[in-house]
Amino acid sequence: MASLQTLMQDYDQHLARLEELRGLLEERLAAARADLAAAVAAGSATLAGLARRESAAIESALDRMDRGRYGTCLRCGALIPYGELRRTPHEQLCPACRGTRAKKPARAATEIPAPRTAPSEDSVPSLHQAVAPPGREEGSEAGTGT
């Protein structure tokens, strides 16, 4: 069993990672808002729509972080690997669900998508489970004793 000191070090590293990701999200939110202002000033509805969607996704990620739900897939509840979150901190789907979504054929313009239900509070990991502590990421054998 891990010592209390080791657990506390892992916890501190985990918190540092979350703060790093929060900083990335805040930087990207500022950039997305600047892009939105520029698109609106230029009169580009297409670019403004893209910037609005990105801003909304980033705001949603910050909200999930505040609620302790950040870093978990909105579809299946699995952990999103830390490396994925570093690349795209507002990612909402795990690689498996994102791959499934990409493989589905495009819907016809007239087809209305079925409503999705969010995972229940009990089925979604808490903040301390959302972003795996260092050495405990999915696919990593570090820290597992194997």
Coordinates of N, CA and C in Angstrom, one line a residue:
M1 N 0.9 -1.2 0.0 CA 0.0 0.0 0.0 C 0.9 1.2 0.0
A2 N 0.5 2.2 -0.7 CA 1.2 3.5 -0.8 C 1.2 4.2 0.5
S3 N 2.3 4.9 0.8 CA 2.4 5.6 2.0 C 1.6 6.9 1.9
L4 N 1.3 7.5 3.0 CA 0.5 8.8 3.0 C 1.3 9.8 2.3
Q5 N 2.6 9.9 2.5 CA 3.4 10.9 1.8 C 3.3 10.7 0.3
T6 N 3.4 9.5 -0.2 CA 3.3 9.2 -1.7 C 1.9 9.7 -2.2
L7 N 0.9 9.3 -1.4 CA -0.5 9.7 -1.8 C -0.6 11.3 -1.9
M8 N -0.1 11.9 -0.9 CA -0.1 13.4 -0.9 C 0.7 14.0 -2.0
Q9 N 1.8 13.4 -2.4 CA 2.6 13.9 -3.5 C 1.8 13.7 -4.8
D10 N 1.1 12.6 -5.0 CA 0.3 12.3 -6.1 C -0.9 13.3 -6.2
Y11 N -1.5 13.6 -5.1 CA -2.6 14.5 -5.0 C -2.1 15.9 -5.4
D12 N -1.0 16.4 -4.9 CA -0.4 17.7 -5.2 C -0.1 17.8 -6.7
Q13 N 0.4 16.7 -7.3 CA 0.7 16.7 -8.7 C -0.6 16.8 -9.5
H14 N -1.6 16.1 -9.0 CA -2.9 16.1 -9.7 C -3.5 17.5 -9.6
L15 N -3.4 18.1 -8.5 CA -4.0 19.5 -8.4 C -3.2 20.5 -9.3
A16 N -1.9 20.3 -9.4 CA -1.1 21.1 -10.3 C -1.5 20.9 -11.7
R17 N -1.8 19.7 -12.1 CA -2.2 19.4 -13.5 C -3.6 20.1 -13.8
L18 N -4.5 20.0 -12.8 CA -5.8 20.7 -13.0 C -5.6 22.2 -13.1
E19 N -4.7 22.8 -12.3 CA -4.5 24.2 -12.4 C -3.9 24.6 -13.8
E20 N -2.9 23.7 -14.3 CA -2.3 24.0 -15.6 C -3.4 23.9 -16.7
L21 N -4.3 22.9 -16.6 CA -5.4 22.8 -17.5 C -6.4 24.0 -17.4
R22 N -6.6 24.5 -16.2 CA -7.5 25.6 -16.0 C -6.9 26.8 -16.7
G23 N -5.6 27.0 -16.6 CA -4.9 28.1 -17.2 C -5.0 28.0 -18.8
L24 N -4.8 26.8 -19.3 CA -5.0 26.6 -20.7 C -6.4 27.0 -21.2
L25 N -7.4 26.5 -20.4 CA -8.8 26.8 -20.8 C -9.0 28.3 -20.8
E26 N -8.5 29.0 -19.8 CA -8.7 30.5 -19.7 C -8.0 31.2 -20.8
E27 N -6.8 30.8 -21.2 CA -6.1 31.4 -22.3 C -6.9 31.2 -23.6
R28 N -7.4 30.0 -23.8 CA -8.1 29.7 -25.0 C -9.5 30.4 -25.1
L29 N -10.1 30.6 -23.9 CA -11.3 31.3 -23.8 C -11.1 32.8 -24.3
A30 N -10.1 33.4 -23.8 CA -9.7 34.8 -24.1 C -9.5 34.9 -25.6
A31 N -8.8 33.9 -26.2 CA -8.5 33.9 -27.6 C -9.8 33.7 -28.4
A32 N -10.7 32.8 -28.0 CA -11.9 32.6 -28.7 C -12.8 33.8 -28.6
R33 N -12.8 34.5 -27.5 CA -13.6 35.7 -27.4 C -13.1 36.8 -28.3
A34 N -11.7 36.9 -28.4 CA -11.1 37.9 -29.3 C -11.5 37.5 -30.8
D35 N -11.4 36.2 -31.1 CA -11.8 35.8 -32.5 C -13.2 36.1 -32.8
L36 N -14.1 35.9 -31.8 CA -15.5 36.3 -31.9 C -15.7 37.8 -32.2
A37 N -15.0 38.6 -31.5 CA -15.1 40.0 -31.6 C -14.6 40.4 -33.0
A38 N -13.5 39.8 -33.5 CA -13.0 40.1 -34.8 C -13.9 39.7 -35.9
A39 N -14.5 38.5 -35.7 CA -15.4 38.0 -36.7 C -16.7 38.8 -36.8
V40 N -17.2 39.3 -35.7 CA -18.4 40.1 -35.7 C -18.0 41.5 -36.4
A41 N -16.9 42.0 -36.0 CA -16.4 43.3 -36.6 C -16.3 43.2 -38.1
A42 N -15.8 42.0 -38.6 CA -15.6 41.8 -40.0 C -16.9 41.4 -40.7
G43 N -17.9 41.1 -40.0 CA -19.2 40.7 -40.5 C -19.3 39.3 -41.0
S44 N -18.4 38.4 -40.5 CA -18.4 37.0 -40.9 C -19.2 36.2 -40.0
A45 N -20.4 35.8 -40.4 CA -21.3 35.0 -39.6 C -20.8 33.6 -39.4
T46 N -20.1 33.1 -40.4 CA -19.5 31.7 -40.3 C -18.5 31.7 -39.2
L47 N -17.5 32.6 -39.3 CA -16.4 32.6 -38.3 C -17.0 33.0 -36.9
A48 N -18.0 33.8 -36.9 CA -18.6 34.2 -35.6 C -19.2 33.0 -35.0
G49 N -19.9 32.2 -35.8 CA -20.5 30.9 -35.3 C -19.5 30.0 -34.7
L50 N -18.4 29.8 -35.5 CA -17.3 28.9 -35.0 C -16.7 29.4 -33.7
A51 N -16.5 30.7 -33.6 CA -15.9 31.2 -32.3 C -16.9 31.1 -31.2
R52 N -18.2 31.3 -31.5 CA -19.2 31.1 -30.4 C -19.2 29.7 -29.9
R53 N -19.2 28.7 -30.8 CA -19.2 27.3 -30.4 C -17.9 27.0 -29.6
E54 N -16.8 27.5 -30.0 CA -15.6 27.2 -29.3 C -15.6 27.9 -27.9
S55 N -16.1 29.1 -27.8 CA -16.3 29.8 -26.5 C -17.2 29.0 -25.6
A56 N -18.3 28.5 -26.1 CA -19.3 27.7 -25.3 C -18.6 26.4 -24.8
A57 N -17.9 25.8 -25.7 CA -17.2 24.5 -25.3 C -16.2 24.7 -24.2
I58 N -15.5 25.8 -24.3 CA -14.5 26.1 -23.2 C -15.2 26.5 -21.9
E59 N -16.2 27.3 -22.0 CA -17.0 27.7 -20.8 C -17.6 26.5 -20.2
S60 N -18.1 25.5 -21.0 CA -18.6 24.3 -20.4 C -17.5 23.5 -19.7
A61 N -16.3 23.5 -20.3 CA -15.2 22.7 -19.6 C -14.9 23.4 -18.3
L62 N -14.8 24.7 -18.2 CA -14.6 25.4 -17.0 C -15.7 25.1 -16.0
D63 N -16.9 25.1 -16.4 CA -18.0 24.8 -15.5 C -17.9 23.3 -15.0
R64 N -17.6 22.4 -15.9 CA -17.4 21.0 -15.4 C -16.2 20.9 -14.4
M65 N -15.2 21.7 -14.6 CA -14.1 21.7 -13.7 C -14.5 22.2 -12.3
D66 N -15.3 23.3 -12.3 CA -15.8 23.8 -11.1 C -16.7 22.8 -10.3
R67 N -17.4 22.0 -11.1 CA -18.3 21.0 -10.5 C -17.7 19.7 -10.2
G68 N -16.4 19.6 -10.5 CA -15.7 18.3 -10.3 C -15.9 17.2 -11.3
R69 N -16.4 17.6 -12.5 CA -16.7 16.6 -13.5 C -15.8 16.7 -14.7
Y70 N -14.7 17.5 -14.6 CA -13.8 17.8 -15.8 C -13.0 16.5 -16.0
G71 N -12.7 16.3 -17.3 CA -11.9 15.2 -17.7 C -12.5 13.9 -17.9
T72 N -13.9 13.9 -17.8 CA -14.6 12.6 -18.0 C -15.5 12.8 -19.3
C73 N -15.6 11.7 -20.0 CA -16.4 11.7 -21.3 C -17.9 12.0 -20.9
L74 N -18.5 12.9 -21.7 CA -19.9 13.2 -21.5 C -20.8 12.0 -22.0
R75 N -20.3 11.2 -22.9 CA -21.1 10.1 -23.4 C -21.0 8.9 -22.5
C76 N -19.8 8.4 -22.2 CA -19.7 7.1 -21.4 C -19.2 7.3 -20.0
G77 N -18.7 8.4 -19.6 CA -18.1 8.6 -18.3 C -16.7 8.2 -18.1
A78 N -16.0 7.7 -19.1 CA -14.6 7.3 -19.0 C -13.7 8.5 -18.9
L79 N -12.5 8.2 -18.3 CA -11.6 9.3 -18.2 C -11.0 9.7 -19.5
I80 N -10.8 10.9 -19.7 CA -10.1 11.4 -20.9 C -8.7 11.6 -20.6
P81 N -7.8 10.9 -21.3 CA -6.3 10.9 -21.0 C -5.8 12.4 -20.9
Y82 N -4.9 12.5 -19.9 CA -4.2 13.8 -19.7 C -3.6 14.4 -20.9
G83 N -3.0 13.6 -21.7 CA -2.3 14.1 -23.0 C -3.4 14.7 -23.9
E84 N -4.5 14.1 -24.0 CA -5.6 14.6 -24.8 C -6.1 16.0 -24.3
L85 N -6.2 16.1 -23.0 CA -6.7 17.3 -22.4 C -5.7 18.4 -22.6
R86 N -4.4 18.1 -22.6 CA -3.3 19.1 -22.8 C -3.4 19.6 -24.2
R87 N -3.7 18.8 -25.2 CA -3.9 19.2 -26.6 C -5.1 20.0 -26.8
T88 N -6.2 19.5 -26.2 CA -7.6 20.1 -26.4 C -8.2 20.1 -25.0
P89 N -7.9 21.1 -24.2 CA -8.4 21.1 -22.8 C -10.0 21.2 -22.7
H90 N -10.7 21.6 -23.8 CA -12.1 21.6 -23.7 C -12.8 20.3 -24.3
E91 N -12.0 19.3 -24.5 CA -12.5 18.0 -25.1 C -13.6 17.5 -24.1
Q92 N -14.6 17.0 -24.7 CA -15.8 16.5 -24.0 C -15.9 15.0 -24.1
L93 N -15.3 14.4 -25.1 CA -15.4 12.9 -25.4 C -14.1 12.2 -25.3
C94 N -14.1 11.0 -24.8 CA -13.0 10.1 -24.7 C -12.6 9.7 -26.2
P95 N -11.4 9.2 -26.4 CA -11.0 8.8 -27.7 C -11.9 7.8 -28.4
A96 N -12.4 6.9 -27.6 CA -13.3 5.8 -28.1 C -14.6 6.4 -28.6
C97 N -15.2 7.3 -27.8 CA -16.5 7.9 -28.2 C -16.3 8.9 -29.4
R98 N -15.2 9.6 -29.4 CA -14.9 10.5 -30.5 C -14.7 9.7 -31.8
G99 N -14.1 8.6 -31.7 CA -13.9 7.7 -32.8 C -15.2 7.2 -33.4
T100 N -16.1 6.8 -32.4 CA -17.4 6.3 -32.8 C -18.2 7.4 -33.5
R101 N -18.1 8.6 -33.0 CA -18.8 9.7 -33.6 C -18.3 10.0 -35.0
A102 N -17.0 9.9 -35.2 CA -16.4 10.2 -36.5 C -16.8 9.1 -37.5
K103 N -17.0 7.9 -37.1 CA -17.3 6.8 -38.0 C -18.7 6.8 -38.5
K104 N -19.6 7.4 -37.7 CA -21.0 7.4 -38.1 C -21.2 8.2 -39.4
P105 N -22.1 7.7 -40.3 CA -22.4 8.5 -41.5 C -23.1 9.8 -41.1
A106 N -22.9 10.7 -42.0 CA -23.6 12.0 -41.8 C -25.1 11.9 -41.9
R107 N -25.8 12.6 -41.0 CA -27.3 12.5 -41.0 C -27.8 13.4 -42.2
A108 N -28.9 13.0 -42.6 CA -29.6 13.7 -43.7 C -30.0 15.1 -43.0
A109 N -30.1 16.1 -43.8 CA -30.4 17.4 -43.3 C -31.8 17.5 -42.6
T110 N -32.7 16.6 -43.0 CA -34.0 16.7 -42.5 C -34.2 15.8 -41.2
E111 N -33.2 14.9 -41.0 CA -33.3 14.0 -39.8 C -33.0 14.8 -38.5
I112 N -33.9 14.5 -37.6 CA -33.7 15.2 -36.2 C -33.1 14.2 -35.3
P113 N -31.9 14.6 -34.7 CA -31.2 13.7 -33.8 C -32.1 13.4 -32.5
A114 N -31.9 12.2 -32.0 CA -32.6 11.7 -30.8 C -32.0 12.5 -29.6
P115 N -32.8 12.8 -28.6 CA -32.2 13.5 -27.5 C -31.3 12.6 -26.7
R116 N -30.2 13.2 -26.1 CA -29.3 12.4 -25.3 C -29.5 12.8 -23.9
T117 N -29.3 11.8 -23.0 CA -29.4 12.1 -21.6 C -28.0 12.2 -21.0
A118 N -27.8 13.1 -20.1 CA -26.5 13.2 -19.5 C -26.4 12.0 -18.5
P119 N -25.1 11.6 -18.2 CA -24.9 10.6 -17.2 C -25.4 11.1 -15.8
S120 N -25.8 10.1 -15.0 CA -26.3 10.5 -13.7 C -25.1 10.9 -12.9
E121 N -25.4 11.7 -11.8 CA -24.4 12.1 -10.9 C -23.6 11.0 -10.3
D122 N -24.3 9.8 -10.1 CA -23.6 8.7 -9.5 C -22.7 8.0 -10.5
S123 N -23.0 8.1 -11.8 CA -22.2 7.3 -12.8 C -21.0 8.1 -13.3
V124 N -20.8 9.4 -12.9 CA -19.7 10.2 -13.4 C -18.7 10.3 -12.3
P125 N -17.4 10.1 -12.5 CA -16.4 10.2 -11.5 C -16.3 11.6 -10.9
S126 N -15.8 11.7 -9.7 CA -15.6 13.0 -9.1 C -14.4 13.7 -9.6
L127 N -14.1 14.9 -9.2 CA -12.9 15.7 -9.5 C -11.7 14.9 -9.3
H128 N -11.6 14.2 -8.2 CA -10.4 13.5 -7.9 C -10.2 12.3 -8.8
Q129 N -11.2 11.8 -9.4 CA -11.1 10.7 -10.4 C -11.0 11.2 -11.8
A130 N -11.4 12.4 -12.1 CA -11.5 12.9 -13.5 C -10.2 13.0 -14.2
V131 N -9.2 13.6 -13.6 CA -7.9 13.6 -14.3 C -7.0 12.7 -13.4
A132 N -6.6 11.6 -14.0 CA -5.8 10.6 -13.3 C -4.5 11.3 -12.7
P133 N -4.1 10.9 -11.5 CA -2.8 11.5 -10.9 C -1.7 11.0 -11.8
P134 N -0.5 11.7 -11.7 CA 0.6 11.3 -12.5 C 1.0 9.8 -12.4
G135 N 1.3 9.2 -13.5 CA 1.6 7.8 -13.5 C 0.4 6.9 -13.4
R136 N -0.7 7.4 -13.4 CA -1.9 6.6 -13.3 C -2.9 6.8 -14.5
E137 N -2.4 7.4 -15.6 CA -3.2 7.6 -16.7 C -3.6 6.3 -17.4
E138 N -4.7 6.4 -18.2 CA -5.1 5.2 -18.9 C -4.0 4.7 -19.8
G139 N -3.7 3.4 -19.8 CA -2.7 2.8 -20.6 C -1.3 2.9 -20.0
S140 N -1.2 3.6 -18.8 CA 0.1 3.7 -18.2 C 0.3 2.6 -17.2
E141 N 1.4 2.0 -17.1 CA 1.7 1.0 -16.1 C 2.5 1.6 -14.9
A142 N 2.9 2.8 -15.0 CA 3.6 3.4 -14.0 C 2.7 3.6 -12.7
G143 N 3.3 3.2 -11.6 CA 2.5 3.3 -10.4 C 1.6 2.2 -10.1
T144 N 1.5 1.2 -11.0 CA 0.6 0.1 -10.8 C 1.2 -1.1 -10.2
G145 N 2.6 -1.0 -10.1 CA 3.3 -2.2 -9.4 C 3.5 -3.3 -10.4
T146 N 3.2 -3.2 -11.7 CA 3.4 -4.3 -12.6 C 4.6 -4.1 -13.5

